[in-house]
Coordinates of C-alpha atoms in Angstrom, one line a residue:
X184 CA 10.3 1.7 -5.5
X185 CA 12.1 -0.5 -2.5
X186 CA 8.3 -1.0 -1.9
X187 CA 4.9 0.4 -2.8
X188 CA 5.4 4.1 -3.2
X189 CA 4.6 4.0 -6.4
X190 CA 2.0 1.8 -5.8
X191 CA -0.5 4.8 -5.4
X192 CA 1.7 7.6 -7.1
X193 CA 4.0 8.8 -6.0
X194 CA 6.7 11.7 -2.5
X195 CA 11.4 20.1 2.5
X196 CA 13.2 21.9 3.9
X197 CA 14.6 20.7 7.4
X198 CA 14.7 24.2 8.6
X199 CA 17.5 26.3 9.5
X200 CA 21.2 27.0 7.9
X201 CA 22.8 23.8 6.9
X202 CA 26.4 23.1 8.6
X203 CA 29.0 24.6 7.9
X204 CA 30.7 23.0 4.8
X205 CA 27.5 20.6 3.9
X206 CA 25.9 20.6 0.6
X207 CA 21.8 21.8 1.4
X208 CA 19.3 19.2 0.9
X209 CA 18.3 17.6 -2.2
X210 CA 21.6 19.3 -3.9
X211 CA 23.6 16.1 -4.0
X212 CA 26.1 15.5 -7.0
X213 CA 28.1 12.8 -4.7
X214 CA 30.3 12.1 -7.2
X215 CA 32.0 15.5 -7.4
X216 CA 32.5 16.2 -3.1
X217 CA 34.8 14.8 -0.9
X218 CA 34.2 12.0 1.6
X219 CA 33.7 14.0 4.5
X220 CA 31.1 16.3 2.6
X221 CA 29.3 13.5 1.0
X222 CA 29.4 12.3 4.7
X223 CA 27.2 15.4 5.8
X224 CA 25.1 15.7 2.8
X225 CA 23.7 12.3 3.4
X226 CA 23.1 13.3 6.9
X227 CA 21.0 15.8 5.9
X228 CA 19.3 14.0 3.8
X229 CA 18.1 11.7 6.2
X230 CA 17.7 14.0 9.0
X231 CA 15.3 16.4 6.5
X232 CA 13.5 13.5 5.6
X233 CA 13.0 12.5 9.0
X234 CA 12.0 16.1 10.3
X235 CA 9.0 16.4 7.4
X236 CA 8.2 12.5 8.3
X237 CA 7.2 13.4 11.8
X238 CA 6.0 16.4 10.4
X239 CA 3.6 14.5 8.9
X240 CA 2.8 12.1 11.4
X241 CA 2.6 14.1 14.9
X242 CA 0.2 16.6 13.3
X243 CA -2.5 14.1 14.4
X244 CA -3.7 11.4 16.9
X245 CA -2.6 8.4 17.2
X246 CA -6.6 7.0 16.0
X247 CA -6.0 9.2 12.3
X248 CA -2.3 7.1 12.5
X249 CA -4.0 3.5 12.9
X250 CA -7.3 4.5 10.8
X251 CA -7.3 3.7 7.1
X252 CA -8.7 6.8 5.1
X253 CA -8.9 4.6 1.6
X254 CA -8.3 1.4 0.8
X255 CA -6.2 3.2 -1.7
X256 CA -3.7 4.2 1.1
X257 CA -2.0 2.6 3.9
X258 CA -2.4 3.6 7.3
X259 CA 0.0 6.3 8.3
X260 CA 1.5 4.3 10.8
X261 CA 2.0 1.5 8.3
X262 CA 4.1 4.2 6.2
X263 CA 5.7 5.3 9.5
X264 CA 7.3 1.8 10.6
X265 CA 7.8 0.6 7.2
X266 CA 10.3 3.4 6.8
X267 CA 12.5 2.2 9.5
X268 CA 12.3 -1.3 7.9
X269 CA 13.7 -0.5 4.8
X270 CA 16.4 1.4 6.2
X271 CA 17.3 -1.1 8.7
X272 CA 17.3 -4.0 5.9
X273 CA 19.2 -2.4 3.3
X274 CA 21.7 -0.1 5.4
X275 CA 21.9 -2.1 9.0
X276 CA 22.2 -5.3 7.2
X277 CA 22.8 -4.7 3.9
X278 CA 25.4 -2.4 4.1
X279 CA 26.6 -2.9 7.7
X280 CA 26.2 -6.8 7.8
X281 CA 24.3 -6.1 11.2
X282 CA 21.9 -8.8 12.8
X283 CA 18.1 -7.9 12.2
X284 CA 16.9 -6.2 14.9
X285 CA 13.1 -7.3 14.7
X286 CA 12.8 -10.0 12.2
X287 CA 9.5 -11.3 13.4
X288 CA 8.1 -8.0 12.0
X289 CA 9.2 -7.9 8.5
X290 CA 6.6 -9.6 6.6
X291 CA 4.0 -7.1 7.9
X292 CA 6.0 -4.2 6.5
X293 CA 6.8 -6.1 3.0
X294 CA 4.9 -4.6 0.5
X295 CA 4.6 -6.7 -1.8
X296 CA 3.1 -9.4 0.6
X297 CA 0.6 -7.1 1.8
X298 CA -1.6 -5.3 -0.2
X299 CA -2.5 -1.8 1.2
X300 CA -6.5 -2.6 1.4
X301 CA -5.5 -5.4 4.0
X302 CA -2.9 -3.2 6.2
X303 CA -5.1 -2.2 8.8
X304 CA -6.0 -6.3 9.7
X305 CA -2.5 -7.0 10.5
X306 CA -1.1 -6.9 14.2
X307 CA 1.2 -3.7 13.3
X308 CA 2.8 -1.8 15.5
X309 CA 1.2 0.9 17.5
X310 CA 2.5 4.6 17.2
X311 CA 4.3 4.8 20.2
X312 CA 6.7 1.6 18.9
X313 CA 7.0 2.5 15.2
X314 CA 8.4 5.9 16.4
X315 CA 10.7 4.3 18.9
X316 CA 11.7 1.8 15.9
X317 CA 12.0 4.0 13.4
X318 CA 13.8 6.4 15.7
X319 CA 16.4 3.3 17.3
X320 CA 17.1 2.2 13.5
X321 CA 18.1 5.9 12.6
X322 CA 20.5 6.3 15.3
X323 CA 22.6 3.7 14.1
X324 CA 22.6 4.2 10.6
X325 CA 23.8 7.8 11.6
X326 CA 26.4 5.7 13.3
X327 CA 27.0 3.1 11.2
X328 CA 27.6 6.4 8.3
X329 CA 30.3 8.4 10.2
X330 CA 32.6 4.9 9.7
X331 CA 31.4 4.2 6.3
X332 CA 34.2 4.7 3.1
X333 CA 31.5 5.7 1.0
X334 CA 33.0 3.7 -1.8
X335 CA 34.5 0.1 -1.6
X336 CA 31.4 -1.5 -2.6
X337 CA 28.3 -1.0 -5.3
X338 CA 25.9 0.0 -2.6
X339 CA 28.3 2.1 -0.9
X340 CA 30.0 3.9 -3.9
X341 CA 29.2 7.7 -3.6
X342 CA 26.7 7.0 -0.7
X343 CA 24.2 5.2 -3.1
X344 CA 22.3 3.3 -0.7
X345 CA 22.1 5.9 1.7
X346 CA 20.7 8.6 -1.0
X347 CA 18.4 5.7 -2.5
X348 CA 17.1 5.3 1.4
X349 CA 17.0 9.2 1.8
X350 CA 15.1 9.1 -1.5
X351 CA 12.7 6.5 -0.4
X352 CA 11.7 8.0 2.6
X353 CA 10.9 11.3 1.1
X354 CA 8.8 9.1 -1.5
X355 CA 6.6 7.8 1.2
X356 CA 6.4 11.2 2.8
X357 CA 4.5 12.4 -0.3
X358 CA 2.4 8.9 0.1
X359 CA 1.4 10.1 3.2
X360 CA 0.9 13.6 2.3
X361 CA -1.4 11.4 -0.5
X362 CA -3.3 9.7 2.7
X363 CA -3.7 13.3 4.8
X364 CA -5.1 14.8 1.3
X365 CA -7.8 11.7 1.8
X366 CA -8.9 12.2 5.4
X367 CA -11.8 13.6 6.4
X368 CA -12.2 16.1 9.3
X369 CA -10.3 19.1 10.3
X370 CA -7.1 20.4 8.8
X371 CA -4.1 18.9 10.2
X372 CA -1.9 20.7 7.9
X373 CA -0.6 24.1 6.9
X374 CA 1.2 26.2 4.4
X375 CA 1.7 29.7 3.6
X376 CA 0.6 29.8 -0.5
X377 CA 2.6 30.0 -4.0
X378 CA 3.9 33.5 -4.9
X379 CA 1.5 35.3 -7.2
X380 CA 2.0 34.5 -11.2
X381 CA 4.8 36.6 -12.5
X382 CA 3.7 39.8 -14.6
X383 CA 4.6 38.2 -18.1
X384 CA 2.1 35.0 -17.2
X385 CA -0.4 36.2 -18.8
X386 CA 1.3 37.0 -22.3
X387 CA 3.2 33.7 -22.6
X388 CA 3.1 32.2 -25.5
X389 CA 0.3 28.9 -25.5
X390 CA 3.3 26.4 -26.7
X391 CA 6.5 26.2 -28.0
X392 CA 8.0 24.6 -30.9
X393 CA 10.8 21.8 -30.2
X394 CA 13.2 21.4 -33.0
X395 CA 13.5 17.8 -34.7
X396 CA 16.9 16.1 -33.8
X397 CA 18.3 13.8 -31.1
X398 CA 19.3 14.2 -27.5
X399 CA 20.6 12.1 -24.4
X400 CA 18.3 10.7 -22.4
X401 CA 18.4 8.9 -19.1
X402 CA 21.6 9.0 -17.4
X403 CA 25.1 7.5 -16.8
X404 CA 26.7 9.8 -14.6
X405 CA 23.7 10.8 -11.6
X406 CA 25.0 9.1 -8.8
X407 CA 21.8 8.3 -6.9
X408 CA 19.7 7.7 -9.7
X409 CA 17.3 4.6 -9.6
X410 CA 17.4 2.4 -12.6
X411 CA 14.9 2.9 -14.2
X412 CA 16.7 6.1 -15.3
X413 CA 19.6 4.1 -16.8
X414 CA 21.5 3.5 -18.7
X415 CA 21.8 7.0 -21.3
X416 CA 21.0 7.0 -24.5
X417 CA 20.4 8.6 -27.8
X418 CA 16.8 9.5 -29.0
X419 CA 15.7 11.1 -32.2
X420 CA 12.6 12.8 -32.2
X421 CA 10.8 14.7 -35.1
X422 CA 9.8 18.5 -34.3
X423 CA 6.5 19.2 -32.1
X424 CA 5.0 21.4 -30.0
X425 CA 4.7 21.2 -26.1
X426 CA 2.2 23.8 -23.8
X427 CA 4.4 26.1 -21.9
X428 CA 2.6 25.4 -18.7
X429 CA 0.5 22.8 -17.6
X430 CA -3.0 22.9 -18.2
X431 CA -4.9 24.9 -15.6
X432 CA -8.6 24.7 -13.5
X433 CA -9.7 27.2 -16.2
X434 CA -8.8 25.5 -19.5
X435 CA -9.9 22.0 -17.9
X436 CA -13.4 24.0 -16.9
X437 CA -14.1 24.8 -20.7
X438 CA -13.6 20.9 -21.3
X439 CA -16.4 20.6 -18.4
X440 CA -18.8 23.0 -19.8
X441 CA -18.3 21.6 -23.3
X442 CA -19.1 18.3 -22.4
X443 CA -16.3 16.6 -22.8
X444 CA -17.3 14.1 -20.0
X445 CA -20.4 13.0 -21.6
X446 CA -19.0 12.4 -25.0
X447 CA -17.6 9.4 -26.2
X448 CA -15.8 10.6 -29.1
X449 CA -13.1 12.2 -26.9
X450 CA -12.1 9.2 -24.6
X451 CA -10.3 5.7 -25.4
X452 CA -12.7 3.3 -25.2
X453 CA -11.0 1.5 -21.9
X454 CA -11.3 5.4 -20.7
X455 CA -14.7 5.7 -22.0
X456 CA -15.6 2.5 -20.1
X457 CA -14.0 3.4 -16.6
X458 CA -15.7 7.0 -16.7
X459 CA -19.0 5.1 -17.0
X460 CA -18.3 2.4 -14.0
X461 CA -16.7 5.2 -12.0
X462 CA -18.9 7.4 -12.5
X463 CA -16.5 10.4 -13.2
X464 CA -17.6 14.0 -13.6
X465 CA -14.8 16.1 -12.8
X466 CA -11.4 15.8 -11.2
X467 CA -11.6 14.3 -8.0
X468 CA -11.8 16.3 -4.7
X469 CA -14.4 19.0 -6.9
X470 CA -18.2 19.6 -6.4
X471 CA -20.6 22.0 -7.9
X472 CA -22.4 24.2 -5.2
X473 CA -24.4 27.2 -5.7
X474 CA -23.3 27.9 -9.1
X475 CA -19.6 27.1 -8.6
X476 CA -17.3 24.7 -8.7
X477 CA -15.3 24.0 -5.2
X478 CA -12.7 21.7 -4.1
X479 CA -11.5 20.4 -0.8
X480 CA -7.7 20.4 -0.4
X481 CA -6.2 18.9 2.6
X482 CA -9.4 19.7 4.7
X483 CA -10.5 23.2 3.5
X484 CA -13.2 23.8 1.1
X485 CA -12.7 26.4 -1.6
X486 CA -13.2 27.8 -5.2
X487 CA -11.5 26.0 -7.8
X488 CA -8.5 28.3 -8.3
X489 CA -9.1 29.2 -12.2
X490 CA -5.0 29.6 -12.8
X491 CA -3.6 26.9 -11.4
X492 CA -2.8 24.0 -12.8
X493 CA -5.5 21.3 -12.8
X494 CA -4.9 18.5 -10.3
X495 CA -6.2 14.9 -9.4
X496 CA -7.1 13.8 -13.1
X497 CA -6.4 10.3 -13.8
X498 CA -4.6 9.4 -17.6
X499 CA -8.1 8.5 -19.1
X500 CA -9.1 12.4 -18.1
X501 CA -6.0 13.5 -19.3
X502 CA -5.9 12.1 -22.4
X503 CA -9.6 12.9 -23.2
X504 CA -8.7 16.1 -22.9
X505 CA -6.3 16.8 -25.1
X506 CA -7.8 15.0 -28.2
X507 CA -11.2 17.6 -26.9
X508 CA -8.3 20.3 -27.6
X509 CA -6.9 18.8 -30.9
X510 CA -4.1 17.9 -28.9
X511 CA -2.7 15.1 -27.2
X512 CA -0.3 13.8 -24.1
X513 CA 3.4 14.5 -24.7
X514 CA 5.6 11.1 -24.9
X515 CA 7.7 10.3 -22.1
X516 CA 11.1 11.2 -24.7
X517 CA 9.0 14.4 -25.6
X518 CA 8.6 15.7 -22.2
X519 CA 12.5 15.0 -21.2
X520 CA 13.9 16.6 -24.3
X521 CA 11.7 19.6 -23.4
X522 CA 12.9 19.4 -20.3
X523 CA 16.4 18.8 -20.2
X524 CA 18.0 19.3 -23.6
X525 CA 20.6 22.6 -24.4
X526 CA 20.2 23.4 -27.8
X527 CA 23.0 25.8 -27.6
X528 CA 25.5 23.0 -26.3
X529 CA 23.9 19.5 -27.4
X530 CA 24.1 18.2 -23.8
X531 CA 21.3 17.1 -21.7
X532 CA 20.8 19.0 -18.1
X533 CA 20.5 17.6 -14.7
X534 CA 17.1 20.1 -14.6
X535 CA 15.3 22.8 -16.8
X536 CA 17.4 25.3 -15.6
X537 CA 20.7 23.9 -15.6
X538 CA 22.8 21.7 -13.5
X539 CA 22.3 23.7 -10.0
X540 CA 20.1 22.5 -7.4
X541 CA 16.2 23.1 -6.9
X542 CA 16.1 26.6 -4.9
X543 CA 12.8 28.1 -4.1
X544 CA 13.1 30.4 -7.3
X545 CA 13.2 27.0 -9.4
X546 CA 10.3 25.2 -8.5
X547 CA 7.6 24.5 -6.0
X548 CA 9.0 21.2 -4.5
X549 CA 9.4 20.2 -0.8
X550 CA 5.8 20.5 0.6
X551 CA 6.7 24.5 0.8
X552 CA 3.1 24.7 -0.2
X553 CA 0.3 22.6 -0.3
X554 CA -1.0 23.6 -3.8
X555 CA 0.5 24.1 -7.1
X556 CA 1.7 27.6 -8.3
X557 CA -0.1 29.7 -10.4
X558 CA 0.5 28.8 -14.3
X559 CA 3.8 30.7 -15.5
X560 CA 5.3 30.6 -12.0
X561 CA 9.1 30.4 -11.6
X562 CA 10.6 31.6 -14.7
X563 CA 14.0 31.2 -13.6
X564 CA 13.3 26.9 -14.0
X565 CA 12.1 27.3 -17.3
X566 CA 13.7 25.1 -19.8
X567 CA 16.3 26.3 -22.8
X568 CA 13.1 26.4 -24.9
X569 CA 11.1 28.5 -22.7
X570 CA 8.9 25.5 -21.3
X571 CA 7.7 26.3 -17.6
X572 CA 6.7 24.2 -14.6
X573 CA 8.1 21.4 -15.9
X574 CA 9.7 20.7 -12.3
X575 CA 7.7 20.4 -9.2
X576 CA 3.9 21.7 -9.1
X577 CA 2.2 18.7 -10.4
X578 CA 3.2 15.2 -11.7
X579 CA 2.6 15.4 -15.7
X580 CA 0.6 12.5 -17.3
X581 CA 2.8 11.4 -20.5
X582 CA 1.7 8.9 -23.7
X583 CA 3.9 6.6 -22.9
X584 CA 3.7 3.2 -20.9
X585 CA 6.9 2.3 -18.8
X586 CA 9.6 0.6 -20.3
X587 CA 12.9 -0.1 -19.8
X588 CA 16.0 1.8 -21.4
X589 CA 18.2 0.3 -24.4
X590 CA 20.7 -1.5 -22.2
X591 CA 18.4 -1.6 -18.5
X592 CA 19.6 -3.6 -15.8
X593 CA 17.9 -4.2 -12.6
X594 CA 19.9 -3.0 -9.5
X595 CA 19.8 -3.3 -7.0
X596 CA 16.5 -5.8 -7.3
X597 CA 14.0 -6.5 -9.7
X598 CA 11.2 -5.6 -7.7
X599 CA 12.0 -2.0 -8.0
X600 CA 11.2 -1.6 -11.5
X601 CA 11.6 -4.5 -13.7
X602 CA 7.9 -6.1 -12.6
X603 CA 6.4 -2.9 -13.7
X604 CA 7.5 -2.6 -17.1
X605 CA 4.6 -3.4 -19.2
X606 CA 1.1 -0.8 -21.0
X607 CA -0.5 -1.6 -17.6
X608 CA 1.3 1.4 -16.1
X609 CA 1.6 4.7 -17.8
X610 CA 4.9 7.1 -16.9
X611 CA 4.4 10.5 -15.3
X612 CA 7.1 13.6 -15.2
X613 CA 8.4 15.9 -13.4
X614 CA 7.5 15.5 -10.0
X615 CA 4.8 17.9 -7.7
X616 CA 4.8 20.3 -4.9
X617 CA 4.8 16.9 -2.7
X618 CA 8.0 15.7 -3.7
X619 CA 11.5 16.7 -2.2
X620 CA 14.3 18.5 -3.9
X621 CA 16.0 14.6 -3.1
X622 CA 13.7 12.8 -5.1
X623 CA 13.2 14.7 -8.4
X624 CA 15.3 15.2 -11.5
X625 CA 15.4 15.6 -14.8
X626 CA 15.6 12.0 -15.8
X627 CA 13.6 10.4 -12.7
X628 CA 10.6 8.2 -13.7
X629 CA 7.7 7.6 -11.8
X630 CA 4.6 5.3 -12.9
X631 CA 0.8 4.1 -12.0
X632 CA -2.2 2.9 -13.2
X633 CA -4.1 4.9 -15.8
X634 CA -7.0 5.2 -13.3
X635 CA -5.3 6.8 -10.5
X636 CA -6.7 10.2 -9.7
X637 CA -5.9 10.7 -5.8
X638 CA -2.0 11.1 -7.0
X639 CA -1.3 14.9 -7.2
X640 CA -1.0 15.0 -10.9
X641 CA -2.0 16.8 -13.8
X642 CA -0.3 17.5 -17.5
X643 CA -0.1 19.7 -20.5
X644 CA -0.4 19.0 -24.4
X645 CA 1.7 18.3 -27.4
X646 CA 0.9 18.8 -30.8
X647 CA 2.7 17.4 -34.1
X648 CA 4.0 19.7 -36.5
X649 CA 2.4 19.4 -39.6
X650 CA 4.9 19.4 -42.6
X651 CA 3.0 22.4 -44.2
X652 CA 4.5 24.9 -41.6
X653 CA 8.1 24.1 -41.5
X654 CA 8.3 23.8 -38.6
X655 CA 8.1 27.6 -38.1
X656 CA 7.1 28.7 -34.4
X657 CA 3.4 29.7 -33.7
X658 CA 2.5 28.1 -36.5
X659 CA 0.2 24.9 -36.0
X660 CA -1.8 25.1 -32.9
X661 CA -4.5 23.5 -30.9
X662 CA -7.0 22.5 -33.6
X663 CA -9.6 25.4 -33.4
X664 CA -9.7 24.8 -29.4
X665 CA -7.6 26.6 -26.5
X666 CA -4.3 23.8 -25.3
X667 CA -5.2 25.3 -21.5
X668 CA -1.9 27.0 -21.8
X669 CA -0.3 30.1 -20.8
X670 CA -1.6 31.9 -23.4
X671 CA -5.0 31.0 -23.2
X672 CA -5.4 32.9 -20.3
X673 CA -5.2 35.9 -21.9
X674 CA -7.0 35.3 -24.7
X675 CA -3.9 34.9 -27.2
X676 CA -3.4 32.3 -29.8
X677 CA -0.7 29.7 -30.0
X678 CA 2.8 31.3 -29.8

């Protein structure tokens, strides 16, 4: 990212009626609206970002701001001031050649100088002053946008720096959300929950069969995506099978119960190795208690909520997992052909359910809750194959280490993504409930450490198809053991 936030993982609705002629948050196509529309979708942008960013930061006091709750996570008012630095250096200056306002101060809010365990020992600014910063910084850009072209320039054409700051500060926003799912004490936060499952939840089919044949992945034509995204390109993928959900509490509980976290055979043997030296047992945030298995979430304690989807399981858990089930992790190409291909047109969609924006039928994105949906929520953003959830609720764990694209370029730095690329980091999909409508798409990338569980992630399974079937659907399956699919919660087989 323009800093850390993918450092630990990755991370709305501002509220209200947008204005009259703007285009609602995280709906931007900037290339297709006029100037003085792009103008006021930007705005909103920032201002939505800015609205959950205080959201997230005046809901405690100021001790909680300047305490570190992990050495995993920055202190919140690290996040806080750091926000207004970034957009200050790449819109103020950057973009509008302006003098730095606080120069002295950007080494401490340089990420890549300062790793996150040592943030609290540096003199940072107090809450009070990182509000007033962040707040001084924001007026101008707002100012420094309503005389801005918009195009002219490769950081101004169709508001790219703008949408990439917008972007960024949503990204932190879910950091933070990362750091207040950390803290200990009472609940600063609240949500009404998911909708129930839909009535045809329970009879989904367990996977679906993707056809063998190429697609377009990546992207040429989204205007604010990052590059890592780019360029597009043509992949050709043999047929396999994908879960239609995400794997829930329940299937993962049967992986529990089985053993699977006390049996070699099922994990890599780095895996194998980091379960042993970090002691792991279960997904992070549960604990067994009088015959059952809670979990705290954001403050609250409560039973494990058998059909969600499981959450806070690092790659190692994931992938052990899913060779338990006679499965394993869908590849990064895998998960975006499920996700965005049209078999009935050949083209590749900006999301699941076509090219409109994420509305609240879609997906469960934006903080709107503070928990995943129940598995088989939202069938109105399934994919053209019938694949669910593959937007918003949890972050999926893929196979695949990040890499660059046929073609990459770095813009508009290296340190954004080029110093990841490498097997250290493995790629995740799809984005969480953490994450704004802003910052997730079809073809956007994120990427951590094979260890990290604190990230709100989880994933589902893939299966080859074995030549003997033909390829025919429901044929195949999970090996003699339940993918933690839809249809295992009814009891049915493989679709």
């Amino acid at each position: 990212m323009i800093d850390d936030a993918r450092e630990a993982g990755t991370a709305h609705d501002a509220g209200g009626a947008p204005p009259p002629e703007t285009v609602p948050p995280g709906t931007v196509s900037p290339d297709s609206v006029s100037p003085e529309v792009l103008r006021e979708t930007i705005a909103v942008e920032l201002l939505a970002a800015r609205a959950r960013t205080a959201a997230l930061t005046d809901c405690v006091e100021d001790h909680d701001l300047t305490a570190q709750h992990s050495p995993l996570m920055s202190p919140l008012v690290w996040d806080l001031a750091h926000i207004g630095n970034q957009e200050e250096l790449w819109l103020l200056r950057n973009v509008g050649g302006r003098d730095p306002m606080h120069p002295e101060i950007d080494p401490l809010y340089d990420a890549f100088q300062h790793p996150r365990a040592e943030r609290p020992a540096l003199p940072l600014l107090p809450p009070a002053e990182a509000r007033a910063y962040a707040g001084e910084v924001r007026g101008r850009v707002l100012d420094l946008l309503a005389a801005s072209p918009l195009e002219g320039a490769p950081l101004l054409d169709a508001g790219f720096a703008f949408g990439m700051i917008a972007q960024h500060e949503q990204q932190h926003d879910e950091t933070m959300l990362i750091t207040h799912q950390l803290r200990r004490g009472e609940p600063a936060l609240a949500a009404p929950p998911p909708p129930p499952a839909p009535a045809d939840a329970a009879t989904l089919p367990a996977e679906v069969l993707i056809p063998a044949g190429p697609f377009t992945m990546g992207t040429d034509t989204e205007p604010w995506a990052l590059d890592n995204e780019r360029p597009a390109h043509r992949v050709d993928l043999p047929a396999y099978r994908l879960d239609t959900t995400p794997v829930t509490n329940a299937a993962y509980l049967r992986f529990l119960a089985d053993g699977g976290y006390d049996e070699p055979h099922w994990w890599t043997p780095e895996g194998w190795a980091h379960r042993r030296s970090a002691r792991l047992s279960a997904p992070l945030f549960w604990q067994y208690e009088d015959g059952q298995w809670l979990r705290r979430r954001f403050g609250v304690l409560e039973p494990v909520p058998l059909d969600e989807p499981v959450l806070h399981v690092s790659w190692y858990e994931a992938d052990a997992y899913a060779r338990w089930a006679g499965r394993r992790l869908p590849t990064e190409a895998e998960w975006e052909k499920a996700a965005r291909h049209d078999p009935a047109t050949g083209r590749s969609r900006r999301y699941p359910w076509g090219d409109g924006a994420p509305g609240p039928e879609h997906a469960n994105l934006g903080q709107r809750h503070l928990r995943p949906a129940p598995a088989g929520s939202y069938p109105d953003g399934r994919s053209p194959y019938g694949v669910r959830q593959l937007m918003g609720d949890v972050w999926e764990w893929t196979a695949s280490d990040l890499r660059p694209y046929p073609g990459f370029r770095a813009w508009p730095y290296r340190e954004y993504s080029e110093v990841f690329f490498g097997p250290e980091y493995k790629v995740l999909r799809g984005g969480c409930f953490a994450v704004a409508p802003v910052a997730c798409r079809g073809t956007f990338r994120n990427w951590d450490y094979p260890v990290r569980r604190q990230i709100f992630a989880g994933f589902r399974t893939a299966a080859d198809v074995d030549a003997g079937d033909g390829g025919r659907p429901g044929a195949g399956g999970a090996g003699g053991r339940s993918a933690g699919s839809a249809g295992d919660r009814s009891g049915a087989g493989a679709g």
